[in-house]
Coordinates of N, CA and C in Angstrom, one line a residue:
M1 N 109.8 107.9 101.1 CA 110.2 108.7 100.0 C 111.5 108.1 99.3
L2 N 112.4 107.7 100.2 CA 113.7 107.1 99.6 C 113.3 105.8 98.9
E3 N 112.4 105.0 99.4 CA 112.0 103.8 98.7 C 111.4 104.1 97.3
Y4 N 110.6 105.1 97.3 CA 109.9 105.5 96.0 C 110.9 106.1 95.0
C5 N 111.8 107.0 95.5 CA 112.7 107.8 94.6 C 114.1 107.2 94.5
G6 N 114.5 106.4 95.5 CA 115.8 105.9 95.5 C 116.7 106.8 96.3
G7 N 118.0 106.3 96.5 CA 118.9 107.1 97.3 C 119.2 108.5 96.7
W8 N 119.6 109.4 97.6 CA 120.0 110.7 97.2 C 121.4 110.8 96.7
E9 N 121.6 111.3 95.6 CA 123.0 111.5 95.0 C 123.3 112.9 94.9
P10 N 124.2 113.5 95.8 CA 124.5 114.9 95.7 C 125.1 115.4 94.4
D11 N 125.8 114.5 93.7 CA 126.4 114.9 92.4 C 125.3 115.1 91.3
Q12 N 124.1 114.6 91.6 CA 123.0 114.8 90.7 C 122.1 116.0 91.1
D13 N 122.4 116.7 92.1 CA 121.6 117.8 92.7 C 121.9 119.0 91.8
E14 N 121.0 119.3 90.9 CA 121.2 120.4 89.9 C 121.4 121.8 90.6
K15 N 120.6 122.1 91.7 CA 120.8 123.3 92.4 C 122.2 123.4 93.0
L16 N 122.6 122.4 93.7 CA 123.9 122.4 94.3 C 125.0 122.5 93.2
N17 N 124.8 121.8 92.1 CA 125.8 121.9 91.0 C 125.9 123.3 90.5
E18 N 124.8 124.0 90.4 CA 124.8 125.4 89.9 C 125.4 126.3 90.9
L19 N 125.1 126.1 92.2 CA 125.8 126.9 93.2 C 127.3 126.7 93.2
Y20 N 127.7 125.5 93.1 CA 129.1 125.2 93.0 C 129.7 125.9 91.8
N21 N 129.1 125.9 90.6 CA 129.6 126.5 89.4 C 129.7 128.1 89.7
L22 N 128.7 128.7 90.3 CA 128.8 130.1 90.6 C 130.0 130.4 91.5
L23 N 130.2 129.6 92.5 CA 131.2 129.8 93.5 C 132.6 129.5 93.0
T24 N 132.7 128.7 92.0 CA 134.0 128.4 91.4 C 134.3 129.0 90.0
G25 N 133.2 129.7 89.6 CA 133.3 130.3 88.3 C 133.2 131.8 88.4
E26 N 132.0 132.4 88.2 CA 131.8 133.8 88.2 C 132.2 134.5 89.5
Y27 N 132.0 133.8 90.6 CA 132.3 134.4 91.9 C 133.4 133.7 92.6
K28 N 134.4 133.2 91.9 CA 135.4 132.3 92.5 C 136.4 133.1 93.4
N29 N 136.4 134.4 93.2 CA 137.3 135.3 94.1 C 136.6 136.1 95.1
D30 N 135.3 135.9 95.2 CA 134.5 136.8 96.0 C 133.9 136.1 97.2
K31 N 133.7 136.8 98.3 CA 133.0 136.3 99.4 C 131.5 136.3 99.1
A32 N 130.8 135.2 99.5 CA 129.4 135.1 99.2 C 128.7 134.6 100.4
I33 N 127.5 135.1 100.6 CA 126.6 134.5 101.7 C 125.5 133.8 101.0
V34 N 125.2 132.6 101.4 CA 124.2 131.7 100.8 C 123.1 131.5 101.9
F35 N 121.9 132.0 101.6 CA 120.8 131.8 102.5 C 119.9 130.6 102.1
T36 N 119.4 129.9 103.1 CA 118.5 128.8 102.9 C 117.5 128.8 104.1
Q37 N 116.4 128.2 103.9 CA 115.3 128.2 104.9 C 115.7 127.3 106.1
F38 N 116.3 126.1 105.8 CA 116.3 125.1 106.8 C 117.7 124.7 107.2
S39 N 117.9 124.4 108.5 CA 119.2 124.0 109.0 C 119.8 122.8 108.3
D40 N 119.0 121.8 108.1 CA 119.5 120.6 107.4 C 120.0 120.9 106.0
T41 N 119.3 121.8 105.3 CA 119.8 122.2 104.0 C 121.1 123.0 104.1
A42 N 121.2 123.9 105.1 CA 122.4 124.6 105.2 C 123.6 123.7 105.5
E43 N 123.4 122.8 106.4 CA 124.5 121.8 106.7 C 124.9 120.9 105.5
Y44 N 123.9 120.5 104.8 CA 124.1 119.7 103.6 C 124.9 120.5 102.5
I45 N 124.5 121.8 102.3 CA 125.2 122.6 101.3 C 126.7 122.8 101.7
A46 N 126.9 123.1 103.0 CA 128.3 123.4 103.5 C 129.1 122.1 103.3
K47 N 128.6 121.0 103.8 CA 129.3 119.7 103.7 C 129.6 119.4 102.2
E48 N 128.7 119.5 101.3 CA 128.9 119.2 99.9 C 129.9 120.1 99.2
L49 N 129.8 121.4 99.6 CA 130.8 122.3 99.0 C 132.2 122.0 99.5
R50 N 132.4 121.7 100.7 CA 133.7 121.3 101.3 C 134.1 120.0 100.6
N51 N 133.2 119.0 100.4 CA 133.6 117.8 99.7 C 134.0 118.0 98.3
R52 N 133.6 119.1 97.7 CA 133.9 119.4 96.3 C 135.2 120.3 96.2
G53 N 135.8 120.5 97.4 CA 137.0 121.2 97.4 C 137.0 122.7 97.6
I54 N 135.8 123.3 97.9 CA 135.8 124.7 98.2 C 136.3 124.9 99.7
K55 N 137.3 125.7 99.8 CA 137.9 125.9 101.1 C 137.2 127.1 101.8
N56 N 137.3 127.1 103.1 CA 136.8 128.2 104.0 C 135.3 128.4 103.8
V57 N 134.5 127.4 104.1 CA 133.1 127.4 104.0 C 132.6 127.4 105.5
G58 N 131.8 128.3 105.9 CA 131.2 128.4 107.2 C 129.7 128.1 107.1
C59 N 129.1 127.7 108.3 CA 127.7 127.4 108.3 C 127.1 127.9 109.6
V60 N 126.1 128.7 109.5 CA 125.4 129.2 110.7 C 123.9 128.9 110.6
T61 N 123.4 128.3 111.7 CA 122.0 128.0 111.8 C 121.6 128.4 113.2
G62 N 120.3 128.1 113.5 CA 119.8 128.4 114.9 C 120.5 127.5 115.9
D63 N 121.1 126.4 115.5 CA 121.8 125.5 116.4 C 123.3 126.0 116.7
T64 N 123.8 127.0 116.0 CA 125.2 127.4 116.1 C 125.3 128.1 117.5
D65 N 126.4 127.7 118.3 CA 126.6 128.2 119.6 C 126.8 129.7 119.6
D66 N 127.6 130.2 118.7 CA 128.0 131.6 118.8 C 128.0 132.2 117.3
P67 N 126.8 132.5 116.8 CA 126.7 133.0 115.5 C 127.5 134.3 115.2
T68 N 127.6 135.1 116.2 CA 128.4 136.4 116.1 C 129.9 136.1 115.8
A69 N 130.4 135.1 116.5 CA 131.8 134.7 116.3 C 132.0 134.2 114.9
E70 N 131.0 133.4 114.4 CA 131.1 132.9 113.0 C 131.0 134.0 112.0
V71 N 130.2 135.0 112.2 CA 130.1 136.1 111.4 C 131.4 136.9 111.3
G72 N 132.1 137.0 112.5 CA 133.4 137.7 112.5 C 134.4 137.0 111.7
K73 N 134.3 135.7 111.4 CA 135.2 134.9 110.6 C 134.9 135.2 109.1
F74 N 133.7 135.7 108.8 CA 133.3 135.9 107.4 C 133.4 137.4 107.1
S75 N 133.0 138.3 108.0 CA 132.9 139.7 107.8 C 133.6 140.5 108.9
P76 N 134.9 140.3 109.1 CA 135.6 141.0 110.2 C 135.6 142.5 110.1
I77 N 135.8 143.1 108.9 CA 135.9 144.5 108.8 C 134.6 145.2 109.2
S78 N 133.5 144.8 108.7 CA 132.2 145.5 109.0 C 131.8 145.2 110.5
N79 N 132.4 144.2 111.1 CA 132.1 143.9 112.5 C 133.1 144.4 113.4
K80 N 134.1 145.1 112.9 CA 135.2 145.6 113.7 C 135.9 144.6 114.6
V81 N 136.2 143.4 114.1 CA 136.8 142.4 114.9 C 138.2 142.8 115.2
K82 N 138.6 142.8 116.5 CA 139.9 143.4 116.9 C 141.1 142.6 116.4
E83 N 141.0 141.3 116.4 CA 142.1 140.5 115.9 C 141.5 139.5 114.8
P84 N 141.3 140.1 113.6 CA 140.7 139.2 112.6 C 141.6 138.1 112.1
L85 N 141.1 137.0 111.6 CA 141.9 136.0 111.0 C 142.5 136.5 109.8
P86 N 143.7 136.0 109.4 CA 144.3 136.3 108.1 C 143.3 136.1 107.0
L87 N 143.3 136.8 105.9 CA 142.3 136.7 104.9 C 142.2 135.3 104.4
E88 N 143.3 134.6 104.3 CA 143.3 133.2 103.7 C 142.6 132.2 104.7
D89 N 142.4 132.6 106.0 CA 141.7 131.7 106.9 C 140.3 132.1 107.2
Q90 N 139.8 133.3 106.7 CA 138.5 133.7 106.8 C 137.6 132.9 106.0
Y91 N 136.3 132.8 106.3 CA 135.3 132.2 105.5 C 135.2 133.0 104.2
R92 N 135.2 132.3 103.1 CA 134.9 132.9 101.8 C 133.4 132.7 101.5
V93 N 132.9 131.6 101.9 CA 131.5 131.3 101.7 C 130.8 131.0 103.0
L94 N 129.7 131.7 103.3 CA 129.0 131.5 104.5 C 127.6 131.0 104.2
I95 N 127.3 129.8 104.6 CA 125.9 129.3 104.4 C 125.1 129.6 105.7
A96 N 123.9 130.1 105.5 CA 123.2 130.5 106.7 C 121.7 130.3 106.5
T97 N 121.0 130.1 107.6 CA 119.6 130.2 107.6 C 119.2 131.6 107.9
D98 N 117.9 131.9 108.1 CA 117.5 133.3 108.3 C 117.9 133.8 109.7
V99 N 118.6 133.0 110.5 CA 119.1 133.4 111.8 C 120.0 134.6 111.5
L100 N 120.6 134.7 110.3 CA 121.5 135.8 110.0 C 120.8 136.9 109.2
S101 N 119.6 136.8 108.9 CA 118.9 137.7 108.0 C 118.5 139.0 108.7
E102 N 118.7 139.1 110.0 CA 118.4 140.3 110.8 C 119.6 140.6 111.7
G103 N 119.9 141.9 111.9 CA 120.8 142.4 112.9 C 122.3 142.0 112.7
Q104 N 122.7 141.6 111.5 CA 124.1 141.2 111.3 C 124.7 142.1 110.2
N105 N 126.0 142.4 110.4 CA 126.7 143.2 109.4 C 127.5 142.2 108.5
L106 N 127.2 142.0 107.3 CA 127.9 141.1 106.4 C 128.4 141.8 105.2
Q107 N 128.6 143.1 105.3 CA 129.0 143.9 104.1 C 130.4 143.8 103.6
D108 N 131.2 142.8 104.2 CA 132.5 142.5 103.6 C 132.3 141.7 102.3
A109 N 131.1 141.3 102.1 CA 130.7 140.5 100.9 C 129.7 141.4 100.1
H110 N 129.6 141.1 98.8 CA 128.6 141.8 98.0 C 127.8 140.8 97.1
I111 N 127.9 139.5 97.5 CA 127.2 138.5 96.8 C 126.3 137.8 97.7
I112 N 125.0 137.8 97.4 CA 124.0 137.1 98.2 C 123.3 136.1 97.3
I113 N 123.3 134.8 97.8 CA 122.6 133.8 97.0 C 121.5 133.2 97.8
N114 N 120.3 133.2 97.2 CA 119.1 132.6 97.9 C 119.0 131.2 97.3
F115 N 119.5 130.2 98.1 CA 119.4 128.8 97.6 C 117.9 128.4 97.5
D116 N 117.1 128.9 98.4 CA 115.7 128.7 98.3 C 115.1 130.0 98.7
L117 N 113.9 130.3 98.3 CA 113.2 131.6 98.5 C 112.2 131.5 99.6
P118 N 112.2 132.5 100.5 CA 111.2 132.5 101.6 C 109.9 132.9 101.0
W119 N 108.8 132.5 101.7 CA 107.5 132.9 101.3 C 107.2 134.3 101.7
A120 N 107.8 134.8 102.8 CA 107.6 136.2 103.2 C 108.6 137.1 102.5
I121 N 108.1 138.0 101.8 CA 109.0 138.9 101.0 C 109.9 139.7 101.9
I122 N 109.5 140.0 103.1 CA 110.4 140.8 104.0 C 111.7 140.0 104.3
R123 N 111.6 138.7 104.3 CA 112.9 137.9 104.5 C 113.8 138.1 103.4
L124 N 113.3 138.2 102.2 CA 114.2 138.4 101.0 C 114.9 139.8 101.1
I125 N 114.1 140.8 101.5 CA 114.6 142.1 101.7 C 115.6 142.2 102.8
Q126 N 115.3 141.5 103.9 CA 116.3 141.4 105.0 C 117.6 140.8 104.7
R127 N 117.5 139.7 103.9 CA 118.7 139.0 103.5 C 119.6 139.9 102.7
A128 N 119.0 140.6 101.7 CA 119.8 141.6 100.9 C 120.4 142.7 101.8
G129 N 119.6 143.1 102.8 CA 120.0 144.2 103.7 C 121.2 143.9 104.6
R130 N 121.6 142.6 104.6 CA 122.8 142.3 105.4 C 124.1 142.8 104.8
V131 N 124.1 142.9 103.5 CA 125.3 143.4 102.8 C 125.1 144.7 102.2
D132 N 123.8 145.1 101.9 CA 123.5 146.4 101.3 C 123.3 147.4 102.4
R133 N 124.3 147.9 103.0 CA 124.2 148.8 104.1 C 125.5 149.7 104.2
I134 N 125.4 150.6 105.1 CA 126.5 151.6 105.3 C 127.8 150.8 105.5
G135 N 128.9 151.1 104.9 CA 130.1 150.4 105.0 C 130.4 149.5 103.8
Q136 N 129.4 149.3 103.0 CA 129.6 148.4 101.8 C 130.6 149.1 100.8
K137 N 131.6 148.5 100.4 CA 132.6 149.1 99.5 C 132.3 148.8 98.0
S138 N 131.6 147.8 97.7 CA 131.3 147.5 96.4 C 130.2 148.4 95.8
E139 N 130.4 148.8 94.5 CA 129.4 149.6 93.8 C 128.1 148.9 93.5
V140 N 128.2 147.5 93.4 CA 127.1 146.7 93.0 C 126.9 145.5 93.9
I141 N 125.7 145.3 94.4 CA 125.4 144.1 95.2 C 124.7 143.1 94.2
Y142 N 125.2 141.9 94.2 CA 124.6 140.8 93.3 C 123.8 139.9 94.2
C143 N 122.6 139.7 93.8 CA 121.6 138.8 94.5 C 121.1 137.8 93.5
C144 N 121.6 136.5 93.7 CA 121.2 135.4 92.9 C 120.2 134.6 93.6
S145 N 119.1 134.2 92.9 CA 118.1 133.4 93.5 C 117.8 132.1 92.7
F146 N 117.7 131.0 93.4 CA 117.3 129.7 92.7 C 115.8 129.6 92.9
F147 N 115.2 129.2 91.8 CA 113.7 129.0 91.8 C 113.4 127.5 91.7
P148 N 112.2 127.1 92.1 CA 111.9 125.7 91.9 C 112.0 125.3 90.5
S149 N 112.0 124.0 90.2 CA 112.1 123.5 88.9 C 110.8 124.0 88.1
E150 N 110.9 124.0 86.8 CA 109.9 124.5 86.0 C 108.5 124.0 86.3
G151 N 108.4 122.7 86.4 CA 107.1 122.0 86.7 C 106.5 122.5 88.1
V152 N 107.4 122.6 89.1 CA 106.9 123.0 90.4 C 106.6 124.5 90.3
E153 N 107.4 125.3 89.6 CA 107.1 126.7 89.5 C 105.7 127.0 88.8
K154 N 105.4 126.2 87.8 CA 104.1 126.3 87.2 C 102.9 126.1 88.2
L155 N 103.1 125.2 89.1 CA 102.1 124.9 90.1 C 102.0 126.0 91.2
I156 N 103.1 126.4 91.7 CA 103.1 127.3 92.8 C 103.2 128.8 92.5
K157 N 103.8 129.1 91.3 CA 104.0 130.4 90.8 C 104.7 131.3 91.8
L158 N 105.7 130.8 92.4 CA 106.5 131.5 93.4 C 107.1 132.8 92.9
K159 N 107.8 132.8 91.7 CA 108.4 133.9 91.2 C 107.4 135.0 90.9
E160 N 106.3 134.7 90.3 CA 105.2 135.7 90.0 C 104.7 136.3 91.3
R161 N 104.5 135.5 92.3 CA 103.9 136.0 93.5 C 104.9 136.9 94.3
L162 N 106.2 136.5 94.3 CA 107.2 137.3 94.9 C 107.4 138.6 94.2
T163 N 107.5 138.5 92.8 CA 107.6 139.7 92.0 C 106.5 140.7 92.3
N164 N 105.3 140.2 92.3 CA 104.1 141.1 92.6 C 104.2 141.8 94.0
R165 N 104.7 141.0 95.0 CA 104.8 141.6 96.3 C 105.9 142.6 96.4
I166 N 107.0 142.4 95.7 CA 108.1 143.3 95.6 C 107.6 144.6 95.0
K167 N 106.9 144.5 93.9 CA 106.4 145.7 93.2 C 105.4 146.5 94.1
E168 N 104.5 145.8 94.8 CA 103.6 146.4 95.7 C 104.4 147.2 96.8
N169 N 105.4 146.5 97.3 CA 106.3 147.2 98.4 C 107.0 148.4 97.8
A170 N 107.5 148.3 96.6 CA 108.2 149.4 96.0 C 107.2 150.6 95.7
N171 N 106.0 150.3 95.4 CA 105.0 151.4 95.2 C 104.7 152.1 96.5
V172 N 104.7 151.4 97.6 CA 104.4 152.0 98.9 C 105.5 152.8 99.5
V173 N 106.7 152.1 99.5 CA 107.8 152.7 100.2 C 109.0 153.2 99.3
G174 N 108.9 152.9 98.0 CA 109.9 153.3 97.0 C 111.1 152.4 97.1
S175 N 111.6 152.0 95.9 CA 112.7 151.1 95.9 C 113.3 151.2 94.5
D176 N 114.7 151.0 94.4 CA 115.3 150.9 93.1 C 116.0 149.6 92.9
E177 N 115.7 148.6 93.8 CA 116.4 147.3 93.7 C 115.8 146.4 92.7
I178 N 116.6 145.6 92.1 CA 116.1 144.5 91.2 C 116.5 143.2 91.8
F179 N 115.5 142.5 92.2 CA 115.7 141.2 92.9 C 115.7 140.0 91.9
F180 N 115.0 140.1 90.8 CA 115.0 139.0 89.8 C 115.3 139.6 88.4
E181 N 116.2 138.9 87.7 CA 116.6 139.3 86.4 C 115.4 139.5 85.5
G182 N 115.4 140.7 84.8 CA 114.2 141.0 84.0 C 113.2 141.8 84.8
G183 N 113.4 141.9 86.1 CA 112.4 142.6 86.9 C 112.7 144.1 87.0
E184 N 111.8 144.9 87.3 CA 112.0 146.4 87.4 C 111.7 146.9 88.7
T185 N 111.9 146.0 89.8 CA 111.6 146.5 91.1 C 112.9 146.5 91.9

């Protein structure tokens, strides 16, 4: 692949550039959790954000020795950490695989960013559920999702399929959440 396409240049990574812009622009003063499917991607994102000067970036994958301790550095209030780090030393951005999409309290943040989208709709709902729970102080939870490039999206129709699954779920169990801009689910 590298022979065919050439070397990888992180500064040319449009998704990473847009994530950086969100975290240094619109959400520059907010804690955010960034979900991705793969450990390698999580580590890549964390490394590149640090290289670009974003401070206090944590990363949790299935290989992390103590995910709960890392979560406490990001969301100490909702996890009732006895001796939390000073705010300036806490993680402002936490990059994670779906290892944190279940059973974790992350409601010190109100920004969820899906760097890539899972095929199973339940994962998308579980990711949002980490911050949209009892103890959340923010009136609004923001959920940003990156979609495949236009050409790839035309082929796989990921947004359409996820939107249909979300609507089906809402019809069965009821929901007032909007996962994608312009959506009514």
